[in-house]
mmCIF file with all atom_site columns, C-alpha atoms in Angstrom:
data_model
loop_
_atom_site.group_PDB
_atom_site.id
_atom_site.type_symbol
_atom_site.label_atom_id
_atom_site.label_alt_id
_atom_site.label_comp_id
_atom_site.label_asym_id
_atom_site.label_entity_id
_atom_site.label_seq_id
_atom_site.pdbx_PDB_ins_code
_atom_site.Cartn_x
_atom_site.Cartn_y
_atom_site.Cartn_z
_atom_site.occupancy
_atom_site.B_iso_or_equiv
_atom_site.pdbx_formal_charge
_atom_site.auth_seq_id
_atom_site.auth_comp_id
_atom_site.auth_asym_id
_atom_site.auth_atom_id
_atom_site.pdbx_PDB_model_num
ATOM 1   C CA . UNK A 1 1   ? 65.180  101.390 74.632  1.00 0.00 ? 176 UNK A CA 1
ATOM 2   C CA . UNK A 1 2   ? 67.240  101.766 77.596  1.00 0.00 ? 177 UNK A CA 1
ATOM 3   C CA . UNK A 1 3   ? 69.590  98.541  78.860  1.00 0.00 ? 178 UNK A CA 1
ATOM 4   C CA . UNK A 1 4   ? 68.887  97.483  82.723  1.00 0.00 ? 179 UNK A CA 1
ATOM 5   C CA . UNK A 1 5   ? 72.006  96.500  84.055  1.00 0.00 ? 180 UNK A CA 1
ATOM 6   C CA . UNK A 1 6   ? 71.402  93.843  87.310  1.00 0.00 ? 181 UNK A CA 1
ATOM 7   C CA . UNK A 1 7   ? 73.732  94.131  90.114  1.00 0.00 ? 182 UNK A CA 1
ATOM 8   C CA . UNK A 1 8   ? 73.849  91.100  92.196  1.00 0.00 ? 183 UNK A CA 1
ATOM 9   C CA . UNK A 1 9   ? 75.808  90.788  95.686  1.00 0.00 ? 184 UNK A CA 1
ATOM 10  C CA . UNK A 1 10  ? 77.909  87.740  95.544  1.00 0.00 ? 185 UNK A CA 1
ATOM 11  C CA . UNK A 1 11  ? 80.250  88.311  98.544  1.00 0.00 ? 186 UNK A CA 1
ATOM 12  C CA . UNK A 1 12  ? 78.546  90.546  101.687 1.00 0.00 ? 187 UNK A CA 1
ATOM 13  C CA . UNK A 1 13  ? 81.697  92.201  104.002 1.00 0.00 ? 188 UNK A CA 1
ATOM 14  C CA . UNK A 1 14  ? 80.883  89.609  106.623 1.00 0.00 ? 189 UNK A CA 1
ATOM 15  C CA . UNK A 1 15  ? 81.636  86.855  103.700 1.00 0.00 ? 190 UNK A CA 1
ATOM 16  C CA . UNK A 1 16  ? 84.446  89.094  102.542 1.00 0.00 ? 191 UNK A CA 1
ATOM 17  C CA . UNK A 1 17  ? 86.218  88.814  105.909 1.00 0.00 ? 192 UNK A CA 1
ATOM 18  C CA . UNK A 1 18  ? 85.544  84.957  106.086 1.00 0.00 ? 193 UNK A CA 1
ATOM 19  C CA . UNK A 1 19  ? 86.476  84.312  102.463 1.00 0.00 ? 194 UNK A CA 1
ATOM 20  C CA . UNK A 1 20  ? 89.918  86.096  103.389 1.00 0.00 ? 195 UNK A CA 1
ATOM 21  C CA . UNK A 1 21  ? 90.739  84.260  106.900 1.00 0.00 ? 196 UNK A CA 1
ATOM 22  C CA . UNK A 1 22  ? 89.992  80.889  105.143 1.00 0.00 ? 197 UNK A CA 1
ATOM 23  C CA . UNK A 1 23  ? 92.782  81.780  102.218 1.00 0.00 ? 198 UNK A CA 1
ATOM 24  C CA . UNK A 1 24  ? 95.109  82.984  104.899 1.00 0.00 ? 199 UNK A CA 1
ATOM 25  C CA . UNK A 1 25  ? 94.066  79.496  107.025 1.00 0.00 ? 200 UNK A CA 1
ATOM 26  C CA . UNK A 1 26  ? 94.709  77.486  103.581 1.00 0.00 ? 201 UNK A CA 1
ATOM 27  C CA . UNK A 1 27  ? 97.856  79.777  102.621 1.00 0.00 ? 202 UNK A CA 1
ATOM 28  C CA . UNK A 1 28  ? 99.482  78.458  106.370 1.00 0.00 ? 203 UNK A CA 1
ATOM 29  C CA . UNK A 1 29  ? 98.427  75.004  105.733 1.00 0.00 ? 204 UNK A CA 1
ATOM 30  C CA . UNK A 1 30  ? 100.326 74.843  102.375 1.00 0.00 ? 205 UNK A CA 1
ATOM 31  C CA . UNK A 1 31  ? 103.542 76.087  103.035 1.00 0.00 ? 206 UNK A CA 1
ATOM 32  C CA . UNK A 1 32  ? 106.092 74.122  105.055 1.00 0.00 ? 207 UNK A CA 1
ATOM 33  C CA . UNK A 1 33  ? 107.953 76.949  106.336 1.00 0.00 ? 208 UNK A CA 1
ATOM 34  C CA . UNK A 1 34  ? 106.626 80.196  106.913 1.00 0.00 ? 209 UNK A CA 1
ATOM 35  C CA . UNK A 1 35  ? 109.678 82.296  107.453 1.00 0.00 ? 210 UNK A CA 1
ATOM 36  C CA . UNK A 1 36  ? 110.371 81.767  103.758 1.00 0.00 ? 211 UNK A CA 1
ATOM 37  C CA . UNK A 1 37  ? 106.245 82.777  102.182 1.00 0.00 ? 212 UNK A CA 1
ATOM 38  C CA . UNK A 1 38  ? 106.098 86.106  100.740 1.00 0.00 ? 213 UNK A CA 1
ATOM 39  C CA . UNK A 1 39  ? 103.023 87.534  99.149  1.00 0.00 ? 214 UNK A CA 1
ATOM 40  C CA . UNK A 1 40  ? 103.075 89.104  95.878  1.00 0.00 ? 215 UNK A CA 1
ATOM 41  C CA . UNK A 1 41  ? 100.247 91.136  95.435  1.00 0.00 ? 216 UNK A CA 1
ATOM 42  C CA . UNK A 1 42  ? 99.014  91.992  91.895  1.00 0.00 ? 217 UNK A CA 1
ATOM 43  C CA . UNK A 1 43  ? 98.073  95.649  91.258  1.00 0.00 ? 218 UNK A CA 1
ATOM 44  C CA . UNK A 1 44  ? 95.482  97.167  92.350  1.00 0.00 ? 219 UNK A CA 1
ATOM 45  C CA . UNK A 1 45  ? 93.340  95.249  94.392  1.00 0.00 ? 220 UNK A CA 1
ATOM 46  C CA . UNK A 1 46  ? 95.781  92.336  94.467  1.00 0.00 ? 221 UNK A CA 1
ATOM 47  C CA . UNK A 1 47  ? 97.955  94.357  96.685  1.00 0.00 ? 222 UNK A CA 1
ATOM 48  C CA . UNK A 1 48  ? 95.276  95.139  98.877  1.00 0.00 ? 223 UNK A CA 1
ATOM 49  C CA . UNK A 1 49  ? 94.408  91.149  99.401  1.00 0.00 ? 224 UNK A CA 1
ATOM 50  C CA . UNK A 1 50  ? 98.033  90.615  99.940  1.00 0.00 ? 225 UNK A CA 1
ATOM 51  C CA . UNK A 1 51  ? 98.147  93.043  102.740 1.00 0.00 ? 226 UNK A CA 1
ATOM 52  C CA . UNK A 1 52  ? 94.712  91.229  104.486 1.00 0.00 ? 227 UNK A CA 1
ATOM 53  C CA . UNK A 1 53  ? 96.188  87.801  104.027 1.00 0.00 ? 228 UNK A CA 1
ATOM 54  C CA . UNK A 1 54  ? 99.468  89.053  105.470 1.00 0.00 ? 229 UNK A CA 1
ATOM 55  C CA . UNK A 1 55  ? 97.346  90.579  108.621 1.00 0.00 ? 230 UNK A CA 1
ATOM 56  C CA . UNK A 1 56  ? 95.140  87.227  108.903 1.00 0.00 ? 231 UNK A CA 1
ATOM 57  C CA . UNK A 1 57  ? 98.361  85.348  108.782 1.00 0.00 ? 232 UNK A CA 1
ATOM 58  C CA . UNK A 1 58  ? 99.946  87.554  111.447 1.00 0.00 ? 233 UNK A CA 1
ATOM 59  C CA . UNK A 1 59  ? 96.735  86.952  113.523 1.00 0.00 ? 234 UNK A CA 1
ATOM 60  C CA . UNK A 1 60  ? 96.811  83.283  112.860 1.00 0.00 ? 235 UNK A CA 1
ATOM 61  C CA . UNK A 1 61  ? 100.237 82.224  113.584 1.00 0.00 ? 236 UNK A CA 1
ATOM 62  C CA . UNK A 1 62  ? 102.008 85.222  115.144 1.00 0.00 ? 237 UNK A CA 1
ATOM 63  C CA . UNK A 1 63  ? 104.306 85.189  112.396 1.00 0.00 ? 238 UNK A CA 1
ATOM 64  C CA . UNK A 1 64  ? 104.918 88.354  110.180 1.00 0.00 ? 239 UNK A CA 1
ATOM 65  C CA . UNK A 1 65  ? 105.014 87.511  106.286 1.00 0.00 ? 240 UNK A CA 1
ATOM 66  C CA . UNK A 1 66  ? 106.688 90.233  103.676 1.00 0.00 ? 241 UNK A CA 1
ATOM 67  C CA . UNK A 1 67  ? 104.025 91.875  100.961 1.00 0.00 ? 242 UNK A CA 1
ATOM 68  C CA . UNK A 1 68  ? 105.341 92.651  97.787  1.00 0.00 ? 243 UNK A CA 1
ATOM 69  C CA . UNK A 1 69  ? 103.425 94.568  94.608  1.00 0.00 ? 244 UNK A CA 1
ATOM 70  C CA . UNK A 1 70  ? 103.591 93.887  91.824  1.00 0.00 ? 245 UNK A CA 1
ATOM 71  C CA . UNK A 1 71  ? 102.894 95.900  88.243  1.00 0.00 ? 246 UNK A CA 1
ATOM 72  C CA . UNK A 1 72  ? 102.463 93.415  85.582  1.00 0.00 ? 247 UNK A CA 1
ATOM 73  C CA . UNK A 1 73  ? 101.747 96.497  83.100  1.00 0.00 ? 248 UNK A CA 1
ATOM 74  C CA . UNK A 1 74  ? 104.795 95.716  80.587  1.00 0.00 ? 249 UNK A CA 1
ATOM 75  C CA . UNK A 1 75  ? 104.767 92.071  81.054  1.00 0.00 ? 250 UNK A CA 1
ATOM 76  C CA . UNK A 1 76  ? 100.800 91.988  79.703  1.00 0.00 ? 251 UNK A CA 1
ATOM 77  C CA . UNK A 1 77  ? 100.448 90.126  75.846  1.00 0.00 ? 252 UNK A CA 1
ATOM 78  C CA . UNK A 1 78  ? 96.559  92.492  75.478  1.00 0.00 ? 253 UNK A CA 1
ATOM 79  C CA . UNK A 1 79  ? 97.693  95.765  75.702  1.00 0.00 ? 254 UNK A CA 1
ATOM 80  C CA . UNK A 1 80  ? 96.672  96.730  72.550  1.00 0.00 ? 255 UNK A CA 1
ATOM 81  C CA . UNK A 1 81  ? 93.004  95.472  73.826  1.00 0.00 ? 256 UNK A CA 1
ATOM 82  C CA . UNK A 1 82  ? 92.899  96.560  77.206  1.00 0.00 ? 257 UNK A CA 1
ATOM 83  C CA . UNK A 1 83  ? 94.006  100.349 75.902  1.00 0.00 ? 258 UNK A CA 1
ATOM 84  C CA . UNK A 1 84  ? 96.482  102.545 77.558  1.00 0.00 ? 259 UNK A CA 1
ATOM 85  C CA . UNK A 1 85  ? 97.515  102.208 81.836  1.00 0.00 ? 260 UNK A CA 1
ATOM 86  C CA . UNK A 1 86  ? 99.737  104.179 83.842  1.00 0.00 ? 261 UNK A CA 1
ATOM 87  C CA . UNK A 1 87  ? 101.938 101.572 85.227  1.00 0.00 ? 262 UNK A CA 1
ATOM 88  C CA . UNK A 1 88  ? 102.325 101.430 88.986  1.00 0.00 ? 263 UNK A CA 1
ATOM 89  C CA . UNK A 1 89  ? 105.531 100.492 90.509  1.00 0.00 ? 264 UNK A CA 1
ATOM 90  C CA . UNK A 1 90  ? 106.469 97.278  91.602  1.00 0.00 ? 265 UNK A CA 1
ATOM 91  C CA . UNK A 1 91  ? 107.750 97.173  94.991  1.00 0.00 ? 266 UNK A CA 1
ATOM 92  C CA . UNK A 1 92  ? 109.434 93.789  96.069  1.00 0.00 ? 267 UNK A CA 1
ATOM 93  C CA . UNK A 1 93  ? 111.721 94.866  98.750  1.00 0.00 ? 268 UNK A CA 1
ATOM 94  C CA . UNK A 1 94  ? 113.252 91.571  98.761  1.00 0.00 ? 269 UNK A CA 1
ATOM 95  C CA . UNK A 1 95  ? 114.773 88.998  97.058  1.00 0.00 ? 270 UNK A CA 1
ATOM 96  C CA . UNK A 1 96  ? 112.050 85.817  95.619  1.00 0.00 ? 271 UNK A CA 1
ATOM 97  C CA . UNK A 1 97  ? 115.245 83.352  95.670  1.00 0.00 ? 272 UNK A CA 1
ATOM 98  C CA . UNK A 1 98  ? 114.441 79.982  97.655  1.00 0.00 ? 273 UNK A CA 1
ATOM 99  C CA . UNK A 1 99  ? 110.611 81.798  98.895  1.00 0.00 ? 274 UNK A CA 1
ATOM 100 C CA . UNK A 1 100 ? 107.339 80.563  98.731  1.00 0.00 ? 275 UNK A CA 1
ATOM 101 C CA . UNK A 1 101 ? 106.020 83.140  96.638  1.00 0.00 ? 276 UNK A CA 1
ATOM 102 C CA . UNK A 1 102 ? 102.008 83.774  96.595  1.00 0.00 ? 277 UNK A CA 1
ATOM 103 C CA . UNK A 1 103 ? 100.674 85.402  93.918  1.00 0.00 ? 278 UNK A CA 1
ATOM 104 C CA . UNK A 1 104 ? 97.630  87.529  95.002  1.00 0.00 ? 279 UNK A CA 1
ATOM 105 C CA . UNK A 1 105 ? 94.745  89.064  92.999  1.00 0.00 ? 280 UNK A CA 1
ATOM 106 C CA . UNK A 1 106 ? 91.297  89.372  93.260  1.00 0.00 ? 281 UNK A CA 1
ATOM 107 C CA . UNK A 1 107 ? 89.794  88.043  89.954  1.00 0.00 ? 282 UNK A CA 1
ATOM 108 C CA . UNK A 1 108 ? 91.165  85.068  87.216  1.00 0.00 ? 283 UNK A CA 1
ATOM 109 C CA . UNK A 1 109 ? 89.141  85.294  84.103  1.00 0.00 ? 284 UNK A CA 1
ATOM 110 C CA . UNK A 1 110 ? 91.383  84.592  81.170  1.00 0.00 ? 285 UNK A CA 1
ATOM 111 C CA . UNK A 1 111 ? 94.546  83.917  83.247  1.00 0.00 ? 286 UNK A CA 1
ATOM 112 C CA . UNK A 1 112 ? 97.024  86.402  81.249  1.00 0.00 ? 287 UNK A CA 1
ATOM 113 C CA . UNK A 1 113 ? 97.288  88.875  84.111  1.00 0.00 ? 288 UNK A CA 1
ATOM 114 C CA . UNK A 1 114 ? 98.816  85.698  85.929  1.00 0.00 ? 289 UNK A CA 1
ATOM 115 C CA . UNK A 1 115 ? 101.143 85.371  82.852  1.00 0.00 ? 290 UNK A CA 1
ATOM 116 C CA . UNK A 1 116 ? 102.359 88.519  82.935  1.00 0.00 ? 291 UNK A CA 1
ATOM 117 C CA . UNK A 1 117 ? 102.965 88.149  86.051  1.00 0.00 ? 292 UNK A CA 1
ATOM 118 C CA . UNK A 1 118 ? 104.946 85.295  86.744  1.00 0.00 ? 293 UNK A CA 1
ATOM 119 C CA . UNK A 1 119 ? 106.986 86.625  83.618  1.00 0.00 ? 294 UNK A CA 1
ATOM 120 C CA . UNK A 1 120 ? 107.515 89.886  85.888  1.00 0.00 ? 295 UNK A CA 1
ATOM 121 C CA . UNK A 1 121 ? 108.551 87.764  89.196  1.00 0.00 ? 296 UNK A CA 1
ATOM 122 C CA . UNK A 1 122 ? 111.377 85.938  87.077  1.00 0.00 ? 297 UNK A CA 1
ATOM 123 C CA . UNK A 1 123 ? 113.161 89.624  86.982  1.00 0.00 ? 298 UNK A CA 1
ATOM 124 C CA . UNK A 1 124 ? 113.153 89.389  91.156  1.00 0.00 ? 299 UNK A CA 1
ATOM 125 C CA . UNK A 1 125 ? 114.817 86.201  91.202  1.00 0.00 ? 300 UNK A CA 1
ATOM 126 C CA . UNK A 1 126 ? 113.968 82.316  91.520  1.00 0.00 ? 301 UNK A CA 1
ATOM 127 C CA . UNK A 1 127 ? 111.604 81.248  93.847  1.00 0.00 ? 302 UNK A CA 1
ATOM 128 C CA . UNK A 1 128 ? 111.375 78.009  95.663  1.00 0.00 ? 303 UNK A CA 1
ATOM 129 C CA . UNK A 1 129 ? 107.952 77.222  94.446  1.00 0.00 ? 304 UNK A CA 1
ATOM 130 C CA . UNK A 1 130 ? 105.431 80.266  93.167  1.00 0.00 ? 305 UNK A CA 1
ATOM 131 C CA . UNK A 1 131 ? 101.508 79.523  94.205  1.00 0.00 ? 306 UNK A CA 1
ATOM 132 C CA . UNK A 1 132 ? 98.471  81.568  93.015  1.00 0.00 ? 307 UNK A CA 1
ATOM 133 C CA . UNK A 1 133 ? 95.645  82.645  95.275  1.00 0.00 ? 308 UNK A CA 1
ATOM 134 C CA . UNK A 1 134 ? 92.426  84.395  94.125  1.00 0.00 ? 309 UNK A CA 1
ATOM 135 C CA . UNK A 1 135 ? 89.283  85.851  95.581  1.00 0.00 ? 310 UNK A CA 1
ATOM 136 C CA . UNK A 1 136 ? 86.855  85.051  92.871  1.00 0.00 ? 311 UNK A CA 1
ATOM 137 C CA . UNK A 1 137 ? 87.763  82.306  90.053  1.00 0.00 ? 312 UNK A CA 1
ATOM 138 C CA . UNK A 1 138 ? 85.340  83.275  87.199  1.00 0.00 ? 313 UNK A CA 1
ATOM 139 C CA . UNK A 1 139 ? 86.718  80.563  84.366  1.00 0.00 ? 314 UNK A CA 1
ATOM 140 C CA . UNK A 1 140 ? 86.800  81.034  80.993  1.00 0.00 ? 315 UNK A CA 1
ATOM 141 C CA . UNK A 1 141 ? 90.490  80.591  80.703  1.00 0.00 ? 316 UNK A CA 1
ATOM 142 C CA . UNK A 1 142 ? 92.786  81.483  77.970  1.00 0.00 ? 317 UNK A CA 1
ATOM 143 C CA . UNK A 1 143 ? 96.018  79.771  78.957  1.00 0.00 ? 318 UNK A CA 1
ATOM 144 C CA . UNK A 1 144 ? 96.361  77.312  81.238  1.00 0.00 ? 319 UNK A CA 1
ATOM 145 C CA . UNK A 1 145 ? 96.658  78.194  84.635  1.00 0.00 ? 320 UNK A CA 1
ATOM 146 C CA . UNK A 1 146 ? 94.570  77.354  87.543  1.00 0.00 ? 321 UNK A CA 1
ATOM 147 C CA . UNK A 1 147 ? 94.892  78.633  91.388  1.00 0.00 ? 322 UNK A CA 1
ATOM 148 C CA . UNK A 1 148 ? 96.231  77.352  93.979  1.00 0.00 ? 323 UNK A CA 1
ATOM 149 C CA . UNK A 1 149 ? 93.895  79.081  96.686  1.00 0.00 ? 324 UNK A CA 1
ATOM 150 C CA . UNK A 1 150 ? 90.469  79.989  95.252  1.00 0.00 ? 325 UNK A CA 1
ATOM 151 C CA . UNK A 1 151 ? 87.972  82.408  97.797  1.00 0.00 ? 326 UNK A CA 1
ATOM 152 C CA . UNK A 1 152 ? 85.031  81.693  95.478  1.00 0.00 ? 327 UNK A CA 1
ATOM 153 C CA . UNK A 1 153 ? 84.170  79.827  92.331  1.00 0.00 ? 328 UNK A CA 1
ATOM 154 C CA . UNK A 1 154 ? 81.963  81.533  90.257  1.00 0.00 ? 329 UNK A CA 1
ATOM 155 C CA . UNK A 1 155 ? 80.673  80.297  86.858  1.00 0.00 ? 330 UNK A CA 1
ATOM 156 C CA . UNK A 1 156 ? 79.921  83.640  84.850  1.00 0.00 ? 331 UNK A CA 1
ATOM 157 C CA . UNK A 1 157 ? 78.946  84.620  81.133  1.00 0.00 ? 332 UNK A CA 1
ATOM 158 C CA . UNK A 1 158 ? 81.823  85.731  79.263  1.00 0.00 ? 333 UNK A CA 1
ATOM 159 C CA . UNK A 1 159 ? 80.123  89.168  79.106  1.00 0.00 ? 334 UNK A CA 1
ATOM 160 C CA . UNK A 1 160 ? 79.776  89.879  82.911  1.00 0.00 ? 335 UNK A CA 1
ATOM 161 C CA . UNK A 1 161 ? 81.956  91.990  84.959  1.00 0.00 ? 336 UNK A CA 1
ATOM 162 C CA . UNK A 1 162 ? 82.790  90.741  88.655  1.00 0.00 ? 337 UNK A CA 1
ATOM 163 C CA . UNK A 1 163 ? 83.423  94.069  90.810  1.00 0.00 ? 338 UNK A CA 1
ATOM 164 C CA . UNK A 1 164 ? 85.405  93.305  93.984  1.00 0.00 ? 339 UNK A CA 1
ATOM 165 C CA . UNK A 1 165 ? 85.547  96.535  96.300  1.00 0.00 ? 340 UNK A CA 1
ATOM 166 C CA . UNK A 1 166 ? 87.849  96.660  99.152  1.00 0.00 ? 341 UNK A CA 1
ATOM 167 C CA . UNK A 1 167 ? 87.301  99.227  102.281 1.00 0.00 ? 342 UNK A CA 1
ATOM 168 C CA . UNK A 1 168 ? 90.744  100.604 101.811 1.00 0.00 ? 343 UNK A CA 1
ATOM 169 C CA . UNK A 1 169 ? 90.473  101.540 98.100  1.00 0.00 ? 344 UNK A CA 1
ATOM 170 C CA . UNK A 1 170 ? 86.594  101.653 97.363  1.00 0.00 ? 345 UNK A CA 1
ATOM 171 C CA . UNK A 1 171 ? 85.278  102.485 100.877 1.00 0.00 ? 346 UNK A CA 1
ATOM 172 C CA . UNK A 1 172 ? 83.316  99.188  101.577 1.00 0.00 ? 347 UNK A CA 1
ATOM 173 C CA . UNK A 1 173 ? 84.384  95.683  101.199 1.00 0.00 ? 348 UNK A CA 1
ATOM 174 C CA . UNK A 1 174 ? 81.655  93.121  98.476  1.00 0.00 ? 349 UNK A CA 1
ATOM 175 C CA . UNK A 1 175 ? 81.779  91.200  95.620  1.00 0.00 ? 350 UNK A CA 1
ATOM 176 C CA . UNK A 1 176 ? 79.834  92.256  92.811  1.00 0.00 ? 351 UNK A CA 1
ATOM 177 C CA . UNK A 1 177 ? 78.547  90.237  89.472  1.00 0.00 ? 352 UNK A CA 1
ATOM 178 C CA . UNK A 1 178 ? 77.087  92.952  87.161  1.00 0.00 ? 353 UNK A CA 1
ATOM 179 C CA . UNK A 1 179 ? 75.545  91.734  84.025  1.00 0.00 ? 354 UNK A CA 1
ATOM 180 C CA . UNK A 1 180 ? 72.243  92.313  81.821  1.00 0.00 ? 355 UNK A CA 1
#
């Protein structure tokens, strides 16, 4: 008996792009001074939402704001449940001391990727104040942590896989929920 897997759109480009300029609009309203907000984006598609905030941001308030990325690979508490990655390499080109540090990624589901990853900005020095922006908040939380910035609540089954595809990496920008 073969398993029908349903696909169903959550977030079209058009709500893609609108989902991202009100982050970046909520990002700016947040933080006092913008000469001192960096964005960390969290590998893969993390990095790729940092670098659209960062753009929207530019476009909203004329003022450039450094990307970082970030590899939370060694930092992670699962490994030996998530099986075997080839790390990619962090790239903060600055240093987090006295910033406004934004953690980027695309999905929260159990919240240890954003574990790892605040362990992993410690080693880059002490920010002012870190923050945590996400495209789609899923729930079902392990530890508790909770974003600042959220593009899109979605209540899911544990079992369900949100897909987020971004033009630069995938070759179309959506939100996916895929489940049975």
């Amino acid at each position: 008996m073969a398993m029908s897997v349903k696909v169903v759109e959550i977030l079209s480009s058009e709500e893609l792009r609108r989902t991202v300029t009100r982050l970046a609009s909520q990002i700016v309203e947040r933080t006092r001074d913008l000469s001192q907000l960096v964005l960390l984006g969290i590998y893969t598609r993390g990095v790729l939402l940092a670098e659209l905030l960062a753009r929207q941001i530019e476009t909203l308030e004329g003022v450039s704001v450094e990307v970082g990325a970030l590899d939370i690979t060694f930092y992670r508490d699962d490994l030996d449940q998530i099986g075997l990655r080839t790390p990619a390499k962090t790239n903060i080109p600055f240093d987090l001391t006295g910033k406004t540090v934004v953690l980027v990624d695309d999905v929260i589901f159990k919240g240890r990727t954003i574990r790892a990853a605040l362990n992993a900005v410690n080693e880059y020095g002490r920010p002012e104040v870190i923050r945590l922006a996400v495209l789609v908040d899923r729930g079902h939380r392990e530890v508790p942590i909770h974003p600042d910035f959220i593009g899109k609540q979605l209540p899911t089954a544990k079992e369900e896989i949100v897909k987020v595809y971004l033009q630069d990496w995938d070759g179309k920008d959506a939100v996916e929920l895929i489940g049975d």
